[in-house]
Coordinates of C-alpha atoms in Angstrom, one line a residue:
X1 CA 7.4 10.9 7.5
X2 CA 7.7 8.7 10.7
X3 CA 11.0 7.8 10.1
X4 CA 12.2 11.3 9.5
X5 CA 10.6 12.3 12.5
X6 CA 13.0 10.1 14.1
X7 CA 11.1 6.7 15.0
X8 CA 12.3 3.5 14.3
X9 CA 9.9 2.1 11.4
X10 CA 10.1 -1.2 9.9
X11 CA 7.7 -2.5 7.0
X12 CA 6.7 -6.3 7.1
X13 CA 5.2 -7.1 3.7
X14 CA 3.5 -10.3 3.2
X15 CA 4.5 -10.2 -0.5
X16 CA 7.8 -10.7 -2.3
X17 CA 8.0 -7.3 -3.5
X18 CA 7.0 -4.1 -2.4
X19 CA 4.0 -1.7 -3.9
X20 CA 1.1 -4.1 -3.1
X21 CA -2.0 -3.4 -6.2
X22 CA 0.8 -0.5 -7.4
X23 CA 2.7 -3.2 -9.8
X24 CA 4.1 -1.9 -13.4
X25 CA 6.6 -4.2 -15.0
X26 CA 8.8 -2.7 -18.0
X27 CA 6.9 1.3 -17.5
X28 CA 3.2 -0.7 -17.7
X29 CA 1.1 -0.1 -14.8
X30 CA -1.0 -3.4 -13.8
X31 CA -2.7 -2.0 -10.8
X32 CA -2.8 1.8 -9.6
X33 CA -1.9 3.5 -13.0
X34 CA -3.3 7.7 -11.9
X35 CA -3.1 10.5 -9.9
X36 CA -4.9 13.7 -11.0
X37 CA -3.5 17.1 -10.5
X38 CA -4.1 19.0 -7.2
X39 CA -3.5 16.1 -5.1
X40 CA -1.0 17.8 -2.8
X41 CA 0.1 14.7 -1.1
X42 CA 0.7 12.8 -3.9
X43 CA 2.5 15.9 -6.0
X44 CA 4.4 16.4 -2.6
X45 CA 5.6 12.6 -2.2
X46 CA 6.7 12.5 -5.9
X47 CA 8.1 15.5 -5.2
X48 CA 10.6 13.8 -2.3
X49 CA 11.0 11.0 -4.3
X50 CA 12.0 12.9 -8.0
X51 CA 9.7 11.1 -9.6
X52 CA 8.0 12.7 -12.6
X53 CA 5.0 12.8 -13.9
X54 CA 3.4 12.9 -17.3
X55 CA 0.0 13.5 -18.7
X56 CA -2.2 11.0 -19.4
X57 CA -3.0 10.1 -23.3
X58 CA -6.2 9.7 -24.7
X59 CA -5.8 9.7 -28.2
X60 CA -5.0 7.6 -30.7
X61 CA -6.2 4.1 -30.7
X62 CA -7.7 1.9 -28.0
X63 CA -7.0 -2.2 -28.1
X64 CA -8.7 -4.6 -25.8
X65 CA -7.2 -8.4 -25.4
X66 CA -9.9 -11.6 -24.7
X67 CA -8.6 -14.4 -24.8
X68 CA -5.1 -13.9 -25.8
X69 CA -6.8 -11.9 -29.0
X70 CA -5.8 -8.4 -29.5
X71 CA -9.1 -6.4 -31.2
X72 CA -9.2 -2.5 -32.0
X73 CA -11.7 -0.5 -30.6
X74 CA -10.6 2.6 -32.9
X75 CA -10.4 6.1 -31.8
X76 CA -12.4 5.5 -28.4
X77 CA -9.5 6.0 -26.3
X78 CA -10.8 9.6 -24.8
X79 CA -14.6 7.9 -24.2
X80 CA -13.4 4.3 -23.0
X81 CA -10.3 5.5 -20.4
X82 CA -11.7 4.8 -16.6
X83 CA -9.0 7.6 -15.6
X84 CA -11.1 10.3 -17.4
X85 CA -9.2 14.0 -18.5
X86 CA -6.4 15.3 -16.5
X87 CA -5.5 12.5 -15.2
X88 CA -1.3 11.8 -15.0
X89 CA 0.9 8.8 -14.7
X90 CA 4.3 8.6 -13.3
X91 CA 7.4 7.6 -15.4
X92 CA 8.0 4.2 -14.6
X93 CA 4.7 3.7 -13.5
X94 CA 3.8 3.3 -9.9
X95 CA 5.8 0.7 -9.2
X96 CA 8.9 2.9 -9.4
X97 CA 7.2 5.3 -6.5
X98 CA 6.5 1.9 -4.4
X99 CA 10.2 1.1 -4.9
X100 CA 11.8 4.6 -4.0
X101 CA 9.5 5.0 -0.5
X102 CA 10.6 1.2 0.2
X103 CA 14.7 1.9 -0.4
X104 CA 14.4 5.1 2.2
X105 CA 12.5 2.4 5.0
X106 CA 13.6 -0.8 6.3
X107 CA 11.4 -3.6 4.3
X108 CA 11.4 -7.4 5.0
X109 CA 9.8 -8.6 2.3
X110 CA 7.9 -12.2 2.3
X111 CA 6.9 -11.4 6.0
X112 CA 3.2 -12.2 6.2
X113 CA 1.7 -11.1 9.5
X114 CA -0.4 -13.6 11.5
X115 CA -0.9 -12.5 14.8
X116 CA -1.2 -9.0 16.8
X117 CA -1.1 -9.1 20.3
X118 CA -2.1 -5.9 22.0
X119 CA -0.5 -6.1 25.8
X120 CA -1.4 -2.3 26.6
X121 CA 0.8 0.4 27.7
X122 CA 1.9 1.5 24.5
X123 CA 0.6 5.5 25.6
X124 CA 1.8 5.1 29.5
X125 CA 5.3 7.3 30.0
X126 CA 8.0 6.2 32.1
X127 CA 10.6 8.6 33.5
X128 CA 10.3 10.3 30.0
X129 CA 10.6 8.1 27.9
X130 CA 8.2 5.4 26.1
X131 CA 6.6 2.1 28.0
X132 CA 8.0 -1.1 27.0
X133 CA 6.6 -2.0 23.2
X134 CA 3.0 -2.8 24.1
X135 CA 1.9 -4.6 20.9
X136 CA 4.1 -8.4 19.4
X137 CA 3.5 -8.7 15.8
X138 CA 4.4 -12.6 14.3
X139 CA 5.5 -13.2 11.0
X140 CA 4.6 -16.2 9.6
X141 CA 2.1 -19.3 11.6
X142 CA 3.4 -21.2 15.1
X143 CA 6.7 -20.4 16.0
X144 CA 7.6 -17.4 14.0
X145 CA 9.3 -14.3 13.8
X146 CA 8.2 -11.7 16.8
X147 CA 8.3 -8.2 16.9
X148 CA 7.5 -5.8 19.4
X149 CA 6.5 -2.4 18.8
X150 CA 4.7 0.2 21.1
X151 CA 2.3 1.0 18.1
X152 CA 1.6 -0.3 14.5
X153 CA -0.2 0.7 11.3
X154 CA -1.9 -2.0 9.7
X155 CA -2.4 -0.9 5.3
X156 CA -3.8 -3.8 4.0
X157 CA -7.8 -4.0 2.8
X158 CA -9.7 -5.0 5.8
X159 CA -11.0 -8.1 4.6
X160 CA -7.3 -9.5 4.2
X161 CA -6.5 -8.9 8.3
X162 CA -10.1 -10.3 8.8
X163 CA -9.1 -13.6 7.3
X164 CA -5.4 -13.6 7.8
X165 CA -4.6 -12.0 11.5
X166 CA -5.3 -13.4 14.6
X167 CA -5.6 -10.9 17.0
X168 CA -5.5 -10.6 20.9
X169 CA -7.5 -9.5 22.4
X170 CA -10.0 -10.8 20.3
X171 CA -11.7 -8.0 17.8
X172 CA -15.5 -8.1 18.4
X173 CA -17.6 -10.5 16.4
X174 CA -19.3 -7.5 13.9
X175 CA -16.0 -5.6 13.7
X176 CA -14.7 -8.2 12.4
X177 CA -17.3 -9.4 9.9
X178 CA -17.8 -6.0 8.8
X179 CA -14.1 -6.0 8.0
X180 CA -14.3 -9.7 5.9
X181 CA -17.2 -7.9 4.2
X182 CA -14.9 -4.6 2.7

């Protein structure tokens, strides 16, 4: 959305892949695995990025693996699934949806953030046009990789930023506890 509305975006992802907790390998979701119908933003993303969706089974068998030991649980599969009726996965798992957005955006992978530095400005106009880039983001501890941008969107779980990012100005004391603490 932000890039088709004709800013410049780039993605730093701390990881070496894209998707973060959204990880299928061979069509097997591993992290996110639903969506449920209705969800208009999801239906509409999908949508963009022709992915397609199919319902979620509940029948047949249910299996559970402890300790490398594969045991049935019989026909439980409706009464045992988390994702409950209705709910529907995407073909190639969610993965494949990670990996479409990311080849439509500029993505540097293995880019771990560890500072923000907020300067100001970022809303101030000149002559029409946009302040200098008002926040520096560094990749990486010391002497890393800087980039400036006049805003930024931080989507990781608070408790990661809280341990990981040093920021400046300092975030208050509770803020930031409460954020370790999510």
């Amino acid at each position: 959305i932000l890039a088709s509305a004709g800013l410049s975006v780039e993605v730093l992802e701390a990881r070496d892949r894209v998707g973060g907790r959204a990880l299928s390998r061979a069509g097997v979701d591993l992290g996110g695995s639903w969506h449920w119908p209705g969800d208009q933003r999801c239906e509409a993303l999908a949508r963009a990025l022709n992915v397609s969706s199919v319902p979620q089974r509940l029948d047949g068998d249910a299996f559970a693996v402890r300790a490398g030991k594969s045991s049935s649980l019989g026909d439980a599969g409706a009464s045992i699934a988390p994702c409950g009726p209705g709910a529907g996965r995407w073909l190639g798992g969610y993965g494949a949806v990670a990996a479409r957005l990311a080849a439509s955006l500029t993505v540097r992978t293995g880019s771990p953030v560890s500072a923000v530095v907020d300067g100001g400005g970022g809303d101030e106009e000149q002559d029409g046009e946009a302040a200098a880039a008002a926040v520096r983001v560094t990749v990486g501890g010391g002497a890393g990789e800087t980039f400036s941008a006049s805003r930024i969107v931080i989507a990781v779980p608070p408790a990661v930023w809280a341990r990981d990012v040093a920021f400046t100005p300092a975030l208050a004391a509770r803020r930031r506890a409460h954020a370790a603490r999510t």
